[in-house]
């Protein structure tokens, strides 16, 4: 019975170490996922900005000021559609519990 108890203890310790490592890996995955989400949002915003910024500012035919450019960039950021894309991409990246 002593050998059996020892074996059970070893197995329990191993299972606890595996569970601990899984917890660390999930936490690390969540950090990486947060960073990837931010990068995806920025990439979508930049792609949309590159596509739309020139047309918005140049079509007015007036001098472009820094404030006007800043407002145009903010508007493109708001309407970039990144929130929709991210909302539909994230479910594929989350780890199931």
Coordinates of N, CA and C in Angstrom, one line a residue:
X1 N 0.8 -1.2 0.0 CA 0.0 0.0 0.0 C 0.9 1.3 0.0
X2 N 2.1 1.2 0.5 CA 2.9 2.3 0.6 C 3.4 2.7 -0.9
X3 N 3.7 1.7 -1.7 CA 4.0 2.0 -3.1 C 2.9 2.6 -3.8
X4 N 1.7 2.1 -3.5 CA 0.5 2.6 -4.2 C 0.2 4.0 -3.8
X5 N 0.3 4.3 -2.5 CA 0.2 5.7 -2.0 C 1.2 6.6 -2.7
X6 N 2.4 6.2 -2.8 CA 3.5 7.0 -3.4 C 3.2 7.2 -4.8
X7 N 2.7 6.2 -5.5 CA 2.4 6.4 -7.0 C 1.2 7.4 -7.1
X8 N 0.2 7.3 -6.3 CA -0.9 8.2 -6.3 C -0.4 9.7 -6.1
X9 N 0.5 9.8 -5.1 CA 1.0 11.2 -4.8 C 1.7 11.7 -6.0
X10 N 2.6 10.9 -6.6 CA 3.3 11.3 -7.8 C 2.4 11.7 -8.9
X11 N 1.4 10.9 -9.2 CA 0.4 11.2 -10.2 C -0.3 12.5 -9.9
X12 N -0.7 12.7 -8.7 CA -1.4 13.9 -8.3 C -0.5 15.2 -8.5
X13 N 0.7 15.0 -8.1 CA 1.7 16.2 -8.3 C 1.9 16.5 -9.8
X14 N 2.0 15.4 -10.6 CA 2.1 15.6 -12.0 C 0.9 16.3 -12.6
X15 N -0.3 15.9 -12.2 CA -1.5 16.5 -12.7 C -1.6 17.9 -12.3
X16 N -1.2 18.2 -11.1 CA -1.2 19.6 -10.6 C -0.2 20.5 -11.4
X17 N 1.0 19.9 -11.7 CA 2.0 20.7 -12.5 C 1.5 20.9 -13.9
X18 N 0.8 19.9 -14.5 CA 0.2 20.1 -15.9 C -0.9 21.2 -15.8
X19 N -1.7 21.1 -14.8 CA -2.8 22.1 -14.7 C -2.2 23.5 -14.5
X20 N -1.2 23.6 -13.8 CA -0.5 24.9 -13.5 C 0.1 25.4 -14.8
X21 N 0.8 24.6 -15.6 CA 1.4 25.0 -16.9 C 0.3 25.4 -17.9
X22 N -0.8 24.6 -17.9 CA -1.9 25.0 -18.8 C -2.5 26.4 -18.5
X23 N -2.6 26.7 -17.2 CA -3.0 28.0 -16.8 C -2.1 29.1 -17.2
X24 N -0.8 28.8 -17.1 CA 0.2 29.8 -17.6 C 0.1 30.0 -19.1
X25 N 0.0 28.9 -19.8 CA -0.1 29.0 -21.3 C -1.4 29.7 -21.7
X26 N -2.5 29.5 -21.0 CA -3.7 30.2 -21.4 C -3.6 31.7 -21.1
X27 N -2.9 32.1 -20.0 CA -2.7 33.5 -19.7 C -1.8 34.1 -20.8
X28 N -0.8 33.4 -21.1 CA 0.2 33.9 -22.2 C -0.6 34.0 -23.5
X29 N -1.4 33.0 -23.8 CA -2.2 33.1 -25.1 C -3.1 34.3 -25.1
X30 N -3.7 34.6 -23.9 CA -4.6 35.8 -23.9 C -3.9 37.1 -24.1
X31 N -2.6 37.2 -23.5 CA -1.8 38.4 -23.8 C -1.5 38.5 -25.2
X32 N -1.1 37.4 -25.8 CA -0.7 37.4 -27.3 C -1.9 37.8 -28.1
X33 N -3.1 37.2 -27.7 CA -4.3 37.5 -28.4 C -4.7 39.0 -28.3
X34 N -4.5 39.6 -27.2 CA -4.8 41.0 -27.0 C -3.9 41.8 -27.9
X35 N -2.6 41.5 -28.0 CA -1.7 42.2 -28.8 C -2.0 42.0 -30.3
X36 N -2.4 40.8 -30.7 CA -2.8 40.5 -32.1 C -4.0 41.3 -32.5
X37 N -5.0 41.4 -31.5 CA -6.2 42.1 -31.8 C -5.9 43.6 -32.1
X38 N -5.0 44.1 -31.3 CA -4.6 45.5 -31.4 C -3.9 45.7 -32.8
X39 N -3.0 44.8 -33.1 CA -2.3 44.9 -34.4 C -3.3 44.8 -35.6
X40 N -4.2 43.9 -35.5 CA -5.2 43.7 -36.5 C -6.0 45.0 -36.7
X41 N -6.5 45.6 -35.6 CA -7.2 46.8 -35.6 C -6.4 47.9 -36.3
X42 N -5.2 48.0 -35.9 CA -4.3 49.1 -36.5 C -4.1 48.8 -38.0
X43 N -3.9 47.6 -38.4 CA -3.7 47.3 -39.8 C -4.9 47.6 -40.6
X44 N -6.1 47.2 -40.1 CA -7.3 47.5 -40.8 C -7.5 49.0 -40.9
X45 N -7.2 49.8 -39.8 CA -7.4 51.2 -39.8 C -6.4 51.8 -40.8
X46 N -5.2 51.4 -40.8 CA -4.2 51.9 -41.8 C -4.6 51.6 -43.2
X47 N -5.1 50.4 -43.5 CA -5.5 50.1 -44.8 C -6.6 50.9 -45.3
X48 N -7.6 51.2 -44.4 CA -8.7 52.0 -44.7 C -8.3 53.5 -44.8
X49 N -7.4 53.9 -44.0 CA -6.9 55.2 -44.1 C -6.2 55.5 -45.4
X50 N -5.3 54.6 -45.8 CA -4.6 54.7 -47.1 C -5.6 54.8 -48.2
X51 N -6.7 54.0 -48.2 CA -7.7 54.0 -49.2 C -8.5 55.2 -49.3
X52 N -8.8 55.8 -48.1 CA -9.8 56.9 -48.1 C -9.3 58.3 -47.8
X53 N -8.2 58.4 -47.1 CA -7.7 59.7 -46.7 C -7.5 60.7 -47.9
X54 N -6.9 60.3 -48.9 CA -6.6 61.2 -50.0 C -7.9 61.7 -50.6
X55 N -8.8 60.8 -50.8 CA -10.1 61.2 -51.5 C -10.9 62.2 -50.7
X56 N -10.9 62.0 -49.4 CA -11.7 62.9 -48.5 C -11.1 64.3 -48.5
X57 N -9.8 64.4 -48.4 CA -9.1 65.7 -48.3 C -8.9 66.4 -49.6
X58 N -8.6 65.7 -50.7 CA -8.3 66.3 -51.9 C -9.5 66.7 -52.7
X59 N -10.6 66.0 -52.5 CA -11.8 66.3 -53.2 C -12.4 67.7 -52.8
X60 N -12.0 68.2 -51.7 CA -12.6 69.5 -51.3 C -11.9 70.6 -52.0
X61 N -10.7 70.4 -52.5 CA -10.0 71.4 -53.3 C -9.5 72.6 -52.5
X62 N -9.4 72.5 -51.2 CA -8.9 73.6 -50.4 C -7.7 73.1 -49.7
X63 N -6.9 74.1 -49.2 CA -5.7 73.7 -48.5 C -6.0 72.8 -47.3
X64 N -5.2 71.8 -47.1 CA -5.4 70.8 -46.1 C -4.6 71.3 -44.8
X65 N -5.3 71.5 -43.8 CA -4.6 71.8 -42.5 C -4.4 70.6 -41.7
X66 N -3.5 70.8 -40.7 CA -3.3 69.6 -39.8 C -4.6 69.2 -39.1
X67 N -5.3 70.1 -38.6 CA -6.6 69.8 -38.0 C -7.6 69.1 -38.8
X68 N -7.6 69.5 -40.1 CA -8.5 68.8 -41.0 C -8.1 67.4 -41.3
X69 N -6.7 67.2 -41.4 CA -6.2 65.9 -41.6 C -6.4 65.0 -40.4
X70 N -6.3 65.6 -39.2 CA -6.5 64.8 -38.0 C -7.9 64.4 -37.9
X71 N -8.9 65.3 -38.2 CA -10.3 64.9 -38.1 C -10.6 63.9 -39.2
X72 N -10.0 64.0 -40.3 CA -10.3 62.9 -41.4 C -9.8 61.6 -40.9
X73 N -8.6 61.6 -40.3 CA -8.0 60.3 -39.8 C -8.9 59.7 -38.7
X74 N -9.4 60.6 -37.8 CA -10.2 60.1 -36.8 C -11.5 59.5 -37.3
X75 N -12.1 60.2 -38.3 CA -13.3 59.7 -38.9 C -13.1 58.3 -39.6
X76 N -12.0 58.2 -40.3 CA -11.7 56.9 -40.9 C -11.5 55.8 -39.9
X77 N -10.9 56.2 -38.8 CA -10.7 55.2 -37.7 C -12.0 54.7 -37.2
X78 N -12.9 55.6 -37.0 CA -14.2 55.3 -36.4 C -15.0 54.4 -37.4
X79 N -14.9 54.7 -38.7 CA -15.7 54.0 -39.7 C -14.9 52.9 -40.5
X80 N -13.8 52.5 -39.9 CA -12.9 51.6 -40.6 C -13.5 50.2 -40.7
X81 N -14.4 49.8 -39.8 CA -15.0 48.5 -39.8 C -14.2 47.5 -39.0
X82 N -13.2 48.0 -38.3 CA -12.3 47.1 -37.6 C -13.1 46.3 -36.5
X83 N -14.0 47.0 -35.8 CA -14.8 46.4 -34.8 C -15.6 45.2 -35.3
X84 N -16.1 45.3 -36.5 CA -16.9 44.2 -37.1 C -16.0 43.1 -37.4
X85 N -14.8 43.4 -38.0 CA -13.9 42.3 -38.4 C -13.4 41.6 -37.2
X86 N -13.0 42.3 -36.2 CA -12.4 41.8 -35.0 C -13.5 40.9 -34.3
X87 N -14.7 41.4 -34.2 CA -15.8 40.7 -33.6 C -16.0 39.3 -34.2
X88 N -15.8 39.2 -35.5 CA -15.9 38.0 -36.2 C -14.7 37.1 -36.3
X89 N -13.5 37.7 -36.0 CA -12.3 36.9 -36.1 C -12.0 36.3 -34.7
X90 N -12.2 37.0 -33.6 CA -11.9 36.6 -32.3 C -12.4 35.2 -31.9
X91 N -13.6 34.9 -32.2 CA -14.1 33.6 -31.8 C -13.2 32.4 -32.3
X92 N -12.5 32.6 -33.4 CA -11.7 31.6 -33.9 C -10.3 31.5 -33.2
X93 N -10.0 32.6 -32.5 CA -8.7 32.6 -31.8 C -8.8 32.3 -30.3
X94 N -10.0 32.4 -29.7 CA -10.1 32.1 -28.3 C -9.9 30.7 -28.0
X95 N -9.3 30.4 -26.9 CA -9.1 29.0 -26.4 C -10.4 28.6 -25.7
X96 N -10.9 27.4 -26.0 CA -12.1 26.9 -25.3 C -11.7 26.4 -23.9
X97 N -12.5 26.8 -23.0 CA -12.2 26.3 -21.6 C -12.5 24.9 -21.3

